[in-house]
Short mmCIF file of C-alpha atoms in Angstrom, two decimals:
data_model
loop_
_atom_site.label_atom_id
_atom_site.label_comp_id
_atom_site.label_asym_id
_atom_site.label_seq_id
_atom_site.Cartn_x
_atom_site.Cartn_y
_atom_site.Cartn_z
CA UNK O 281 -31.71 -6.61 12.51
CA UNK O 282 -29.31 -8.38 10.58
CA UNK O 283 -28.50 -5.86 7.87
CA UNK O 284 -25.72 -4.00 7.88
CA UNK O 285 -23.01 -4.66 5.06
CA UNK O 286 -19.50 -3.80 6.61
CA UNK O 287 -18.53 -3.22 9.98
CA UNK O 288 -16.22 -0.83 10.45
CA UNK O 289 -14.22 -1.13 14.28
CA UNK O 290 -12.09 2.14 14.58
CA UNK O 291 -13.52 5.55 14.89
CA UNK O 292 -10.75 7.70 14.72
CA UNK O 293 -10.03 10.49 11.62
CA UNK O 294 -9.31 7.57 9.31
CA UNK O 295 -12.00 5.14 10.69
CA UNK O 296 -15.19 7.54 10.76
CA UNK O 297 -13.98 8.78 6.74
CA UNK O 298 -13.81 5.43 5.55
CA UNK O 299 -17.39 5.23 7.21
CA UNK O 300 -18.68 8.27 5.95
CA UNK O 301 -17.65 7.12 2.36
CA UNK O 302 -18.93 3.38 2.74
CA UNK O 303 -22.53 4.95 4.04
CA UNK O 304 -22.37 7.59 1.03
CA UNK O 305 -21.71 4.90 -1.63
CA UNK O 306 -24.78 3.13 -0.28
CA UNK O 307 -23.72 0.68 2.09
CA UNK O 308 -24.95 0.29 5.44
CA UNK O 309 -22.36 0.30 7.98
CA UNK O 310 -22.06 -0.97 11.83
CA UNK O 311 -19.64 1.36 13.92
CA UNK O 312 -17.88 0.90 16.53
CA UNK O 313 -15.17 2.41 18.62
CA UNK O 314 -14.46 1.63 22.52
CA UNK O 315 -14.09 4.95 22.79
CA UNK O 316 -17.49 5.93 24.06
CA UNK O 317 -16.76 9.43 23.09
CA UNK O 318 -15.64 8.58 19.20
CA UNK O 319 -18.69 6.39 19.16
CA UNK O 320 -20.79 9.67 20.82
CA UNK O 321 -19.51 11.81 17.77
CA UNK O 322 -19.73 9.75 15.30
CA UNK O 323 -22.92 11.35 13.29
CA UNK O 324 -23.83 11.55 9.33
CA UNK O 325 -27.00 13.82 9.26
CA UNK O 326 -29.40 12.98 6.81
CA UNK O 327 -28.05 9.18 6.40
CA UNK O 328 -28.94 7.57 9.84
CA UNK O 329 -30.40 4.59 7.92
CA UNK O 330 -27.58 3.78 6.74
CA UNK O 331 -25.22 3.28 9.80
CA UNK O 332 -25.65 2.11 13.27
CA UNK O 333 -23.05 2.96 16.16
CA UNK O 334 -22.87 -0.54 17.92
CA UNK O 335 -22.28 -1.00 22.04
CA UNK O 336 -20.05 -3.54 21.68
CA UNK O 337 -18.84 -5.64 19.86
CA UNK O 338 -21.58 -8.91 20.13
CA UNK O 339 -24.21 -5.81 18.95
CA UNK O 340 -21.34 -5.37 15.98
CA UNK O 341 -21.19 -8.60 15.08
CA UNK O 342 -24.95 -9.54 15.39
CA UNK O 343 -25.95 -7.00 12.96
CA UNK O 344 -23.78 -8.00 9.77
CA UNK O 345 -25.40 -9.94 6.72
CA UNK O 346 -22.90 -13.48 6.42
CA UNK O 347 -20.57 -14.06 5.62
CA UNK O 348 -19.60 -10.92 8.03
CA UNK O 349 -17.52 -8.10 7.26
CA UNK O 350 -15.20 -6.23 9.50
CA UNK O 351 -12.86 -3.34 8.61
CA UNK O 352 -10.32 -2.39 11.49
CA UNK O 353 -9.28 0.62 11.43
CA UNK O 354 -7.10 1.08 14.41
CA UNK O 355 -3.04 1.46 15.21
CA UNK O 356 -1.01 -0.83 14.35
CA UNK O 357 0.83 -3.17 16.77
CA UNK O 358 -0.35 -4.45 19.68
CA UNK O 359 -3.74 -3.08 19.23
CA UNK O 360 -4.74 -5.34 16.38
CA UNK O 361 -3.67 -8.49 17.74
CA UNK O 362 -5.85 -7.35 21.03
CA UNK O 363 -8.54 -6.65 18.54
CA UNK O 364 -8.26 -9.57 16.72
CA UNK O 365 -8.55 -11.58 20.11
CA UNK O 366 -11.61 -9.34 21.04
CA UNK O 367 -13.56 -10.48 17.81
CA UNK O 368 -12.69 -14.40 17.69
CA UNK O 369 -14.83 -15.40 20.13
CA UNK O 370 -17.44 -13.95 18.00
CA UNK O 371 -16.28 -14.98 14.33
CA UNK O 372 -17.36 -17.50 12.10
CA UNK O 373 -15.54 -20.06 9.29
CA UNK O 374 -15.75 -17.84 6.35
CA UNK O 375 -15.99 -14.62 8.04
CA UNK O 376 -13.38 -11.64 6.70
CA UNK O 377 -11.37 -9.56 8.71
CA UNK O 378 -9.50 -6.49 7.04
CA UNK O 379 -6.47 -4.47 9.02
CA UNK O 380 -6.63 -1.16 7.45
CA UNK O 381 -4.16 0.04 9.19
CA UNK O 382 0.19 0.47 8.36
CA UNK O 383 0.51 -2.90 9.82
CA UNK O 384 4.03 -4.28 9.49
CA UNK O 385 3.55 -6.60 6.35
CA UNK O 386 5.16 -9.78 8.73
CA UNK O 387 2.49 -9.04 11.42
CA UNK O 388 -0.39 -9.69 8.86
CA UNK O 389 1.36 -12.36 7.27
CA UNK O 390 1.41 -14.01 11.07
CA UNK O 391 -2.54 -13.42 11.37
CA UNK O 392 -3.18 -14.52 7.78
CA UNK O 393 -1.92 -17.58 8.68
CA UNK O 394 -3.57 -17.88 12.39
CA UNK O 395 -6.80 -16.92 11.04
CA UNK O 396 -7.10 -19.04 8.15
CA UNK O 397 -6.64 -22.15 10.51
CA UNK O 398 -9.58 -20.64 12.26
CA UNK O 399 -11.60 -20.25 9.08
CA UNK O 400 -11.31 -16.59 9.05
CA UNK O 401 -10.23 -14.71 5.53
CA UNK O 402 -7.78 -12.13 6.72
CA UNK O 403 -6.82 -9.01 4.19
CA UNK O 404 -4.47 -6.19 5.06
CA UNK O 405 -5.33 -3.24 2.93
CA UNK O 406 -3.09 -0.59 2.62
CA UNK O 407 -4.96 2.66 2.61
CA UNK O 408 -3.60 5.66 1.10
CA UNK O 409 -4.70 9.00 1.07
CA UNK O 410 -5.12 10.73 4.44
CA UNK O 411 -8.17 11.80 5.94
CA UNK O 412 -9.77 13.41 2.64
CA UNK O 413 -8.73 10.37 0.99
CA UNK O 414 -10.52 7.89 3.32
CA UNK O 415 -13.55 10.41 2.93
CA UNK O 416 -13.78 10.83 -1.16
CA UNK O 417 -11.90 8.17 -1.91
CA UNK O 418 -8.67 6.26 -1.55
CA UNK O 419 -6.27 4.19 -3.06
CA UNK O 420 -6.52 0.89 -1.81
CA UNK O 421 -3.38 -1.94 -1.75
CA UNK O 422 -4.96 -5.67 -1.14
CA UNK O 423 -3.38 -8.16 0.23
CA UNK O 424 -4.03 -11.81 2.15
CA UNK O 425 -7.14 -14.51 1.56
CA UNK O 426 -8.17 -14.21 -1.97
CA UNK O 427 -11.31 -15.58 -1.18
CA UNK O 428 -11.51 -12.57 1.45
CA UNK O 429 -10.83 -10.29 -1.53
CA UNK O 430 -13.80 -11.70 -3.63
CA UNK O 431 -16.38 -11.67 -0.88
CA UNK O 432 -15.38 -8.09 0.32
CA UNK O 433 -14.51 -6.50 -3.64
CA UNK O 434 -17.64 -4.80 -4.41
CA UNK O 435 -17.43 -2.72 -1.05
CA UNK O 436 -13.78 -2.11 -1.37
CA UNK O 437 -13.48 -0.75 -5.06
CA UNK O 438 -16.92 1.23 -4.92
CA UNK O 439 -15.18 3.11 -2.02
CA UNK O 440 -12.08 3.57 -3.76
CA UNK O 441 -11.12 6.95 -5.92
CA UNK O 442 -11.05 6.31 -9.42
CA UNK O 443 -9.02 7.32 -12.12
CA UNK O 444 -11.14 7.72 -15.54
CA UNK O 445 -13.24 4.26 -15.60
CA UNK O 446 -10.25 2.58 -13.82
CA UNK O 447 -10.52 1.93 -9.94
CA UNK O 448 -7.62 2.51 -7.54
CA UNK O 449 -8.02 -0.76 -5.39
CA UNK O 450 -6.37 -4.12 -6.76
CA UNK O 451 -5.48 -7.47 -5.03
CA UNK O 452 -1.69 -7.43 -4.77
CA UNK O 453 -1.12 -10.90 -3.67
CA UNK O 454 -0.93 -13.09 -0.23
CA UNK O 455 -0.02 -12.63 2.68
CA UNK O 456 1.15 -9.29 3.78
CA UNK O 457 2.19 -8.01 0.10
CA UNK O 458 -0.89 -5.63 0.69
CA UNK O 459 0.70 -3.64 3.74
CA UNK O 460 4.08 -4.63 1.90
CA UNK O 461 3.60 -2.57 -0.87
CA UNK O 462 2.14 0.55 1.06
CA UNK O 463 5.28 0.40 3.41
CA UNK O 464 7.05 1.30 0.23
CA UNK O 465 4.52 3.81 -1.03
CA UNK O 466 5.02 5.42 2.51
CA UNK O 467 9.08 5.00 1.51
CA UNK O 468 8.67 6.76 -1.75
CA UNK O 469 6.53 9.40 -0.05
CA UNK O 470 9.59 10.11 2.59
CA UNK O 471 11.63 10.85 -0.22
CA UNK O 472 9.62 12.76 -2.66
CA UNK O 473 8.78 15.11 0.63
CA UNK O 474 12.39 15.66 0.99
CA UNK O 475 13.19 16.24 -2.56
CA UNK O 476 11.04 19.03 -2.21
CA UNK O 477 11.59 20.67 0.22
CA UNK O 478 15.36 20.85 -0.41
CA UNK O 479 14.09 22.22 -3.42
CA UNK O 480 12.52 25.12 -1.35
CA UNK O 481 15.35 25.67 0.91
CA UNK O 482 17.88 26.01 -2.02
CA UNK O 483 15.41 28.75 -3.77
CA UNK O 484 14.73 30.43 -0.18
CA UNK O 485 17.69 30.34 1.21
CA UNK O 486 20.27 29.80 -1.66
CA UNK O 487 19.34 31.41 -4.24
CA UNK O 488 17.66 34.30 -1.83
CA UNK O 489 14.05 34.17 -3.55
CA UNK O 490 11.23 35.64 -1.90
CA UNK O 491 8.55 34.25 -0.59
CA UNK O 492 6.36 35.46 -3.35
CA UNK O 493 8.73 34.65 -5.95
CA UNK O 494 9.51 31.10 -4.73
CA UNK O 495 5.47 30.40 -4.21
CA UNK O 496 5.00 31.75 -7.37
CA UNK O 497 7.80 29.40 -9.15
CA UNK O 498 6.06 25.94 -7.23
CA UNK O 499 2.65 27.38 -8.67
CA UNK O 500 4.18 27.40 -12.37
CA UNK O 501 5.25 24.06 -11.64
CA UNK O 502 1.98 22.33 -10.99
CA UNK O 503 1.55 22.52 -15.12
CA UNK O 504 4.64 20.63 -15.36
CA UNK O 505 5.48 17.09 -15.32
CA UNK O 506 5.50 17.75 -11.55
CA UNK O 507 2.28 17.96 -11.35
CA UNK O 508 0.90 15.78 -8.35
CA UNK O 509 -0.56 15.47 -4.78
CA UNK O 510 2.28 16.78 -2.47
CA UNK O 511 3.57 20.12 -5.24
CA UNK O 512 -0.19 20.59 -4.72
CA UNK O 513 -0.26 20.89 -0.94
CA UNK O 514 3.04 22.72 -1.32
CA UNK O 515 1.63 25.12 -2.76
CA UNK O 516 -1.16 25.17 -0.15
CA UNK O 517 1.63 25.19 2.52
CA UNK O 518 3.37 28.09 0.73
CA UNK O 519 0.02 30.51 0.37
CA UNK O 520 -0.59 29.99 3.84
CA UNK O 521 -0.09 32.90 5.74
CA UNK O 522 0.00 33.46 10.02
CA UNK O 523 -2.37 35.62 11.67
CA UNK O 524 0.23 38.67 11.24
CA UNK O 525 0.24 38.08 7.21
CA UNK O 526 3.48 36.80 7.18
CA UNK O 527 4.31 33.15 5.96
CA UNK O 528 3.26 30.56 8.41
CA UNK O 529 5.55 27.69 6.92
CA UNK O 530 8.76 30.26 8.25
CA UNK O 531 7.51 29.58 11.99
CA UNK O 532 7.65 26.30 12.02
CA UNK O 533 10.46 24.87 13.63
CA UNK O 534 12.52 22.74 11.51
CA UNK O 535 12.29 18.98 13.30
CA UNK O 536 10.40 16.28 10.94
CA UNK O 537 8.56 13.84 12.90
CA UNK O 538 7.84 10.00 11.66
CA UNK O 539 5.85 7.02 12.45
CA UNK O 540 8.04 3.96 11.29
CA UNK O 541 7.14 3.05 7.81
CA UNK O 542 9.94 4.58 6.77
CA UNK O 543 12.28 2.91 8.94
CA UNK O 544 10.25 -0.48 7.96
CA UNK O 545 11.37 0.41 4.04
CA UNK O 546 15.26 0.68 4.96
CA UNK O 547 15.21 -2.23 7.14
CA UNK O 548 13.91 -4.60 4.54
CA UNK O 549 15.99 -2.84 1.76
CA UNK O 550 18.89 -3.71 3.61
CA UNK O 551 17.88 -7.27 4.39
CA UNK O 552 16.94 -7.70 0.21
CA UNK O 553 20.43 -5.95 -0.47
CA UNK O 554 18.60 -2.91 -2.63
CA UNK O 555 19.65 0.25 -3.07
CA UNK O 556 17.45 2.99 -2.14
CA UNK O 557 19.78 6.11 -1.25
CA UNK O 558 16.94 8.61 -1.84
CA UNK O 559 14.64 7.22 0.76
CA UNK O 560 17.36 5.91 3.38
CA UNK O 561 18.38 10.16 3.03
CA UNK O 562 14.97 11.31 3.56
CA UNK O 563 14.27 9.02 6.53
CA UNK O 564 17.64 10.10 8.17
CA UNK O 565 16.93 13.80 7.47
CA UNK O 566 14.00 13.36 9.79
CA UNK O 567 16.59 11.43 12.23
CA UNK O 568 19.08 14.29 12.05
CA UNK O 569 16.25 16.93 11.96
CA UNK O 570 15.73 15.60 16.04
CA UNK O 571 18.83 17.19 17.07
CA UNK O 572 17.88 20.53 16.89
CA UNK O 573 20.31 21.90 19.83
CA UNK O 574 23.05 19.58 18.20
CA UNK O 575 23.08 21.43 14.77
CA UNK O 576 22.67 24.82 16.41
CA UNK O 577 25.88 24.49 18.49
CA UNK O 578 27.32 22.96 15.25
CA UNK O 579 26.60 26.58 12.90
CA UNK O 580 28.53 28.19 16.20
CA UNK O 581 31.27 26.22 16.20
CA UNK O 582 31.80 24.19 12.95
CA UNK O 583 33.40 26.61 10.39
CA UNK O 584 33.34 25.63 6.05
CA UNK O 585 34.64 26.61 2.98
CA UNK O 586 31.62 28.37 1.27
CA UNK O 587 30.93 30.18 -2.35
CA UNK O 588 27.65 32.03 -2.72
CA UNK O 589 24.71 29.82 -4.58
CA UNK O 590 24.35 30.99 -8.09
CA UNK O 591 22.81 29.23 -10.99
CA UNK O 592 21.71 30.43 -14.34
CA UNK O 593 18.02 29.49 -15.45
CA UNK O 594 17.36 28.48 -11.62
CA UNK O 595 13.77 27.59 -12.26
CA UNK O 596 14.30 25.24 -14.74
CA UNK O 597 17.21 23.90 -13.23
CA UNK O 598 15.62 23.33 -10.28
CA UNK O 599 12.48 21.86 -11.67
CA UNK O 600 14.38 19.32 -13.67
CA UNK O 601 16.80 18.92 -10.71
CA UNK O 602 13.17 17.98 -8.69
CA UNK O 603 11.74 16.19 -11.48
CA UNK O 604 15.02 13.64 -11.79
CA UNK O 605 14.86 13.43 -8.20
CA UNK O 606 11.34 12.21 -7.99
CA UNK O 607 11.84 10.01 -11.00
CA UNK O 608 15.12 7.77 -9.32
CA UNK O 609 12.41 7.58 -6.33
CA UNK O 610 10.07 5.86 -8.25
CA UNK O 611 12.78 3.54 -9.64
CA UNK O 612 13.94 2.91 -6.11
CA UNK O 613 10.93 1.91 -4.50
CA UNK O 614 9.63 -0.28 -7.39
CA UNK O 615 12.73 -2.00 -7.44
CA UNK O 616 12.73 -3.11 -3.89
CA UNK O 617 8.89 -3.98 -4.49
CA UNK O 618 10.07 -6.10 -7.71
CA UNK O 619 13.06 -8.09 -5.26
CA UNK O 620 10.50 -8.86 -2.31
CA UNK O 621 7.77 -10.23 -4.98
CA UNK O 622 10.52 -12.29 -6.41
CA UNK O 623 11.53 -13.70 -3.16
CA UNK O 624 8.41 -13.95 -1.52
CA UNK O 625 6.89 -15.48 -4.50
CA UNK O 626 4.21 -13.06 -4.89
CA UNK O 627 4.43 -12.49 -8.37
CA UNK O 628 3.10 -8.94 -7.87
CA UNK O 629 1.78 -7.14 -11.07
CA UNK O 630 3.47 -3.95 -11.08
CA UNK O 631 2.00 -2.05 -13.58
CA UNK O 632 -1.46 -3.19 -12.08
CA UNK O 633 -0.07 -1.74 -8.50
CA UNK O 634 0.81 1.97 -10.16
CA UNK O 635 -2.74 1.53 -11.49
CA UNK O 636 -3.48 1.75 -7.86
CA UNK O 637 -1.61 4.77 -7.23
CA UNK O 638 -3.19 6.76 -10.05
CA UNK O 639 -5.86 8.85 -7.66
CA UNK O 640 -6.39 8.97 -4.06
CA UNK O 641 -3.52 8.51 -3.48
CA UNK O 642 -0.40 10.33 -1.27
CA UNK O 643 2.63 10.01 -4.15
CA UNK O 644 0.27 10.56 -6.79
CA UNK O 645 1.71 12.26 -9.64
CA UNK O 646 1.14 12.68 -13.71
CA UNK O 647 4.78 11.00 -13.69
CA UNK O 648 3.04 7.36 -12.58
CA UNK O 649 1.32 7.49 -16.02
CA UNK O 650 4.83 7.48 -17.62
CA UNK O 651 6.09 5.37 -14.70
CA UNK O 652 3.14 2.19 -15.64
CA UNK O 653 3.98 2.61 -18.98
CA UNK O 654 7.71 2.20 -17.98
CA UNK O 655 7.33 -1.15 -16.48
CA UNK O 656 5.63 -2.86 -19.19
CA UNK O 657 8.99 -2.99 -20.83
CA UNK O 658 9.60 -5.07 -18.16
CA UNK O 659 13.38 -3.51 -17.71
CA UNK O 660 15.70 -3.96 -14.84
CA UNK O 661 15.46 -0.84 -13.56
CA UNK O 662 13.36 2.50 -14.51
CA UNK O 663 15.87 4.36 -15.79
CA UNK O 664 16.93 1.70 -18.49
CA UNK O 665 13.54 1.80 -20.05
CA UNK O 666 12.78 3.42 -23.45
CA UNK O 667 9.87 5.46 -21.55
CA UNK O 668 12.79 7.08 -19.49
CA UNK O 669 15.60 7.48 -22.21
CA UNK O 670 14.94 11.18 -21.23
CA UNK O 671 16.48 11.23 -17.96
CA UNK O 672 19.59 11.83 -19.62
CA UNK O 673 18.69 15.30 -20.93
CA UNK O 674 17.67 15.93 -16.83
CA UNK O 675 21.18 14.71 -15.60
CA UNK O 676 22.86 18.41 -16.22
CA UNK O 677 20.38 20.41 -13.73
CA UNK O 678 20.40 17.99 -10.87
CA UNK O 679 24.69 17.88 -11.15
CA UNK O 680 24.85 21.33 -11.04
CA UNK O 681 22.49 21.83 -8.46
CA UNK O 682 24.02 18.86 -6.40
CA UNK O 683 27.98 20.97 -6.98
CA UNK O 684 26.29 24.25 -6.51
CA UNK O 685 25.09 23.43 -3.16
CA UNK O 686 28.25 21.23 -2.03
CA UNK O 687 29.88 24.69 -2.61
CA UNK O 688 27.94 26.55 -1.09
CA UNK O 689 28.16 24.02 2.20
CA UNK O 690 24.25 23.45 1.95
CA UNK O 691 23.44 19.99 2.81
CA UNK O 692 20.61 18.61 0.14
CA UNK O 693 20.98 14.77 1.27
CA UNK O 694 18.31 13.54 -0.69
CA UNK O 695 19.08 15.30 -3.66
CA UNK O 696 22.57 14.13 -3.43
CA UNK O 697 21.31 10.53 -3.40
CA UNK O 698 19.50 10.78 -6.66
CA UNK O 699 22.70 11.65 -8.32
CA UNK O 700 24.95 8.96 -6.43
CA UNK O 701 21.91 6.37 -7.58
CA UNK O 702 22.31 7.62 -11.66
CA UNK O 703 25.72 7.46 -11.29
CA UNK O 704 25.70 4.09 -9.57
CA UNK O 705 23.70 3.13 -12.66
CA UNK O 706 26.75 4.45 -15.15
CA UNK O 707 29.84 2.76 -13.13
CA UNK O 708 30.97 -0.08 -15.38
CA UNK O 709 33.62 -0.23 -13.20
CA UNK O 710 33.25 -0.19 -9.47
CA UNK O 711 36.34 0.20 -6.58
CA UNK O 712 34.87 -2.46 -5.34
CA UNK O 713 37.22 -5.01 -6.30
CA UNK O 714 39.64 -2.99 -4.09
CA UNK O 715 37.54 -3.62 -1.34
CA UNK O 716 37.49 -7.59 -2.50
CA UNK O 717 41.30 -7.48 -2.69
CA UNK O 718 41.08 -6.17 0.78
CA UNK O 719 38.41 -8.60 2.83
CA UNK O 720 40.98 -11.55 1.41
CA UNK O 721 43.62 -9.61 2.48
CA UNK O 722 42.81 -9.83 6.22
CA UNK O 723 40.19 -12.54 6.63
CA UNK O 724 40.39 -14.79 3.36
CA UNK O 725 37.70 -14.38 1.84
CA UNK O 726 38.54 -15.05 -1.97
CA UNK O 727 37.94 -13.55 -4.84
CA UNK O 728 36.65 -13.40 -8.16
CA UNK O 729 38.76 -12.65 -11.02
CA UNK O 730 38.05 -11.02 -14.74
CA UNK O 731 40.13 -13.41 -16.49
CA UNK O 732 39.48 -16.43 -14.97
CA UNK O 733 36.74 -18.50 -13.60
CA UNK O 734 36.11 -19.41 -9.98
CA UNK O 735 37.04 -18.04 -6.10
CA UNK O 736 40.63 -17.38 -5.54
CA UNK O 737 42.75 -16.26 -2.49
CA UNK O 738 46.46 -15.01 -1.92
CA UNK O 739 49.24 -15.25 0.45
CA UNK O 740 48.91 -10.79 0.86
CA UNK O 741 52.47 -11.00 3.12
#
């Protein structure tokens, strides 16, 4: 019977949540996995008329109202182009086909443009908010056919978490600007992670805090303008204790895996020529995090010139040093989002897009309220807005946290990048026209003077 609302082609722990929420909201779903044994366990007691768990993927297709629906949920790469292949023979003109997964944004760019020569309305959604998310209610980034976007909208922002009467799901624009925009999100997420926990390693380590007392300092915080998503799993990660009582985030050996998005972020940063210290730090921390026997053999044999770690007021030091921190990530990623929608022509809406962030979402935070309000000044950067004339007062802490630590020969690399960004932000004048002086110097390059127009060069010998 031809009756089923969305198909959803993935049953993994992202796929079978987004199911589970689709079938709760209502809809009835077709599921399907090639794993025979994802499709064997995928089960929603009391709601078996509202799914089916297909064969293949003819049974799939045949039982969709048109035009069809179908959500893949499955890893990105290779595996959705072979998926894509596996459902053409079977799609229609007017059909839509979503990639929910973190799809490089030029792959689904590629297949927006291959599928809409075929008739087929091609979105790539970026879906944020893990496996709870995907079960009670993500954030959802749209991006591709438009027409897709209309046919498929009811589905996509009933799933969605809300925020008040506002729903976190929004067309972003064409193309890939969907899976563009959560590449960042996953960039800003790198580097609020890191923020924090160099935040924890300077109070457990530097400052010598206890457990208790440093669990109970990131508990205070979460009625601060900290308040968000990761200082609330934080402090789920601190409470957590081993089967011998003793703290189980103190076993865990110290190397930071990652999947690519991050890498993604820095690549196209560099290409765009935007500066994003704080998340180029945090990915590399992960990098340098790898080399476990490396930095061992380096405490051994690498001596510094160390003072102990001591700061007045550390809490609130530290919590402003965080909040700053967090703040110049924010203003990093949204800048690099503002210079791709300029040159891709996307004309993105970015106060709309934090609108998306608001709930369900991995970066969430009570700062993105202050953040969208931020960018409807429509500034050149965060920190120049009126909304953010307060970073100033926040400056002090994460300076003296930055020195305290340099002194102490405790390497907080993301940290550090914050303050090189503000400071970047402050230099009227830059040593850069040494640099200029320099490239002419040895490969004629010209230059640019301050007293005159146009491109010079000089005989240097």
């Amino acid at each position: 019977m031809k009756s089923c609302d969305i198909a959803l082609y993935g049953l993994g722990v992202m796929g079978s949540s987004l199911a589970k929420n689709m079938i709760g909201h209502g809809f009835r779903v077709a599921a399907y996995s090639k794993s025979e044994e994802e499709r064997r366990r995928f089960a929603l007691p009391g709601s078996e008329s509202g799914y089916v768990v297909c064969a293949d993927v003819q049974e799939l297709l045949a039982s969709l109202k048109r035009p069809r629906i179908v959500f893949m949920m499955v890893t990105a790469g290779a595996a959705v182009d072979s998926v894509i292949g596996e459902l053409l023979p079977y799609l229609e003109r007017d059909d839509v086909l979503i990639d929910g997964g973190n799809s490089h944004f030029r792959d689904t760019a590629r297949r927006c443009e291959h599928l809409e020569d075929r008739g087929i309305r091609f979105l790539g959604v970026g879906v944020s908010g893990g496996e709870k998310g995907a079960l009670l209610g993500p954030s959802l980034m749209v991006g591709g056919s438009r027409d897709g976007w209309m046919c498929c909208r009811r589905i996509l922002e009933t799933i969605a978490a809300h925020c008040g009467e506002e729903t976190c799901c929004a067309y972003i624009a064409a193309q890939g600007a969907g899976h563009y925009v959560k590449m960042v999100h996953n960039g800003i997420e790198y580097a609020i992670l890191e923020l924090i926990a160099e935040t924890y390693h300077l109070m457990r380590y530097g400052l010598k805090f206890t457990h208790k007392e440093t669990t109970d300092t990131f508990r205070e915080w979460q009625s601060s303008r900290l308040d968000s998503y990761l200082m609330d799993i934080s402090v789920r990660v601190l409470e957590k204790m081993d089967d011998d009582g003793t703290p189980l985030v103190e076993k865990i050996l110290d190397v930071a895996e990652q999947k690519g998005t991050g890498r993604w972020t820095l690549q196209d940063a560099v290409e765009r020529g935007v500066y994003i210290p704080t998340i180029f730090e945090a990915v590399f921390a992960r990098c340098v995090s790898s080399g476990k026997a490396v930095r061992v053999e380096g405490k051994r044999s690498l001596s510094a010139t160390t003072a102990p770690f001591i700061m007045e007021n550390s809490r609130e030091k530290l919590r402003d040093a965080l909040l700053l921190g967090m703040i110049l990530s924010y203003a990093q990623g949204m800048a690099l989002i503002a210079k791709a929608s300029e040159e891709n022509g996307w004309d993105i809406d970015p106060v709309k897009l934090v609108g998306v962030w608001r709930a369900g979402c991995i970066i969430w935070s009570e700062l993105l309220t202050e953040v969208r309000t931020a960018l409807s000044e429509e500034k050149a950067n965060l920190i120049l807005t009126d909304t953010f004339s307060g970073v100033a007062a926040l400056e002090p802490a994460l300076r003296e946290t930055v020195t305290g630590a340099q002194r102490a020969a405790i390497a907080i690399p993301a940290l550090t990048s914050a303050l090189n960004y503000y400071d970047s932000f402050r230099m009227e004048q830059m040593p850069v026209n040494f640099v200029q002086a320099l490239r002419d110097c040895f490969g004629a390059h010209t230059y640019r003077r301050v007293d005159k127009e146009g491109y010079f060069h000089t005989e240097w010998e």
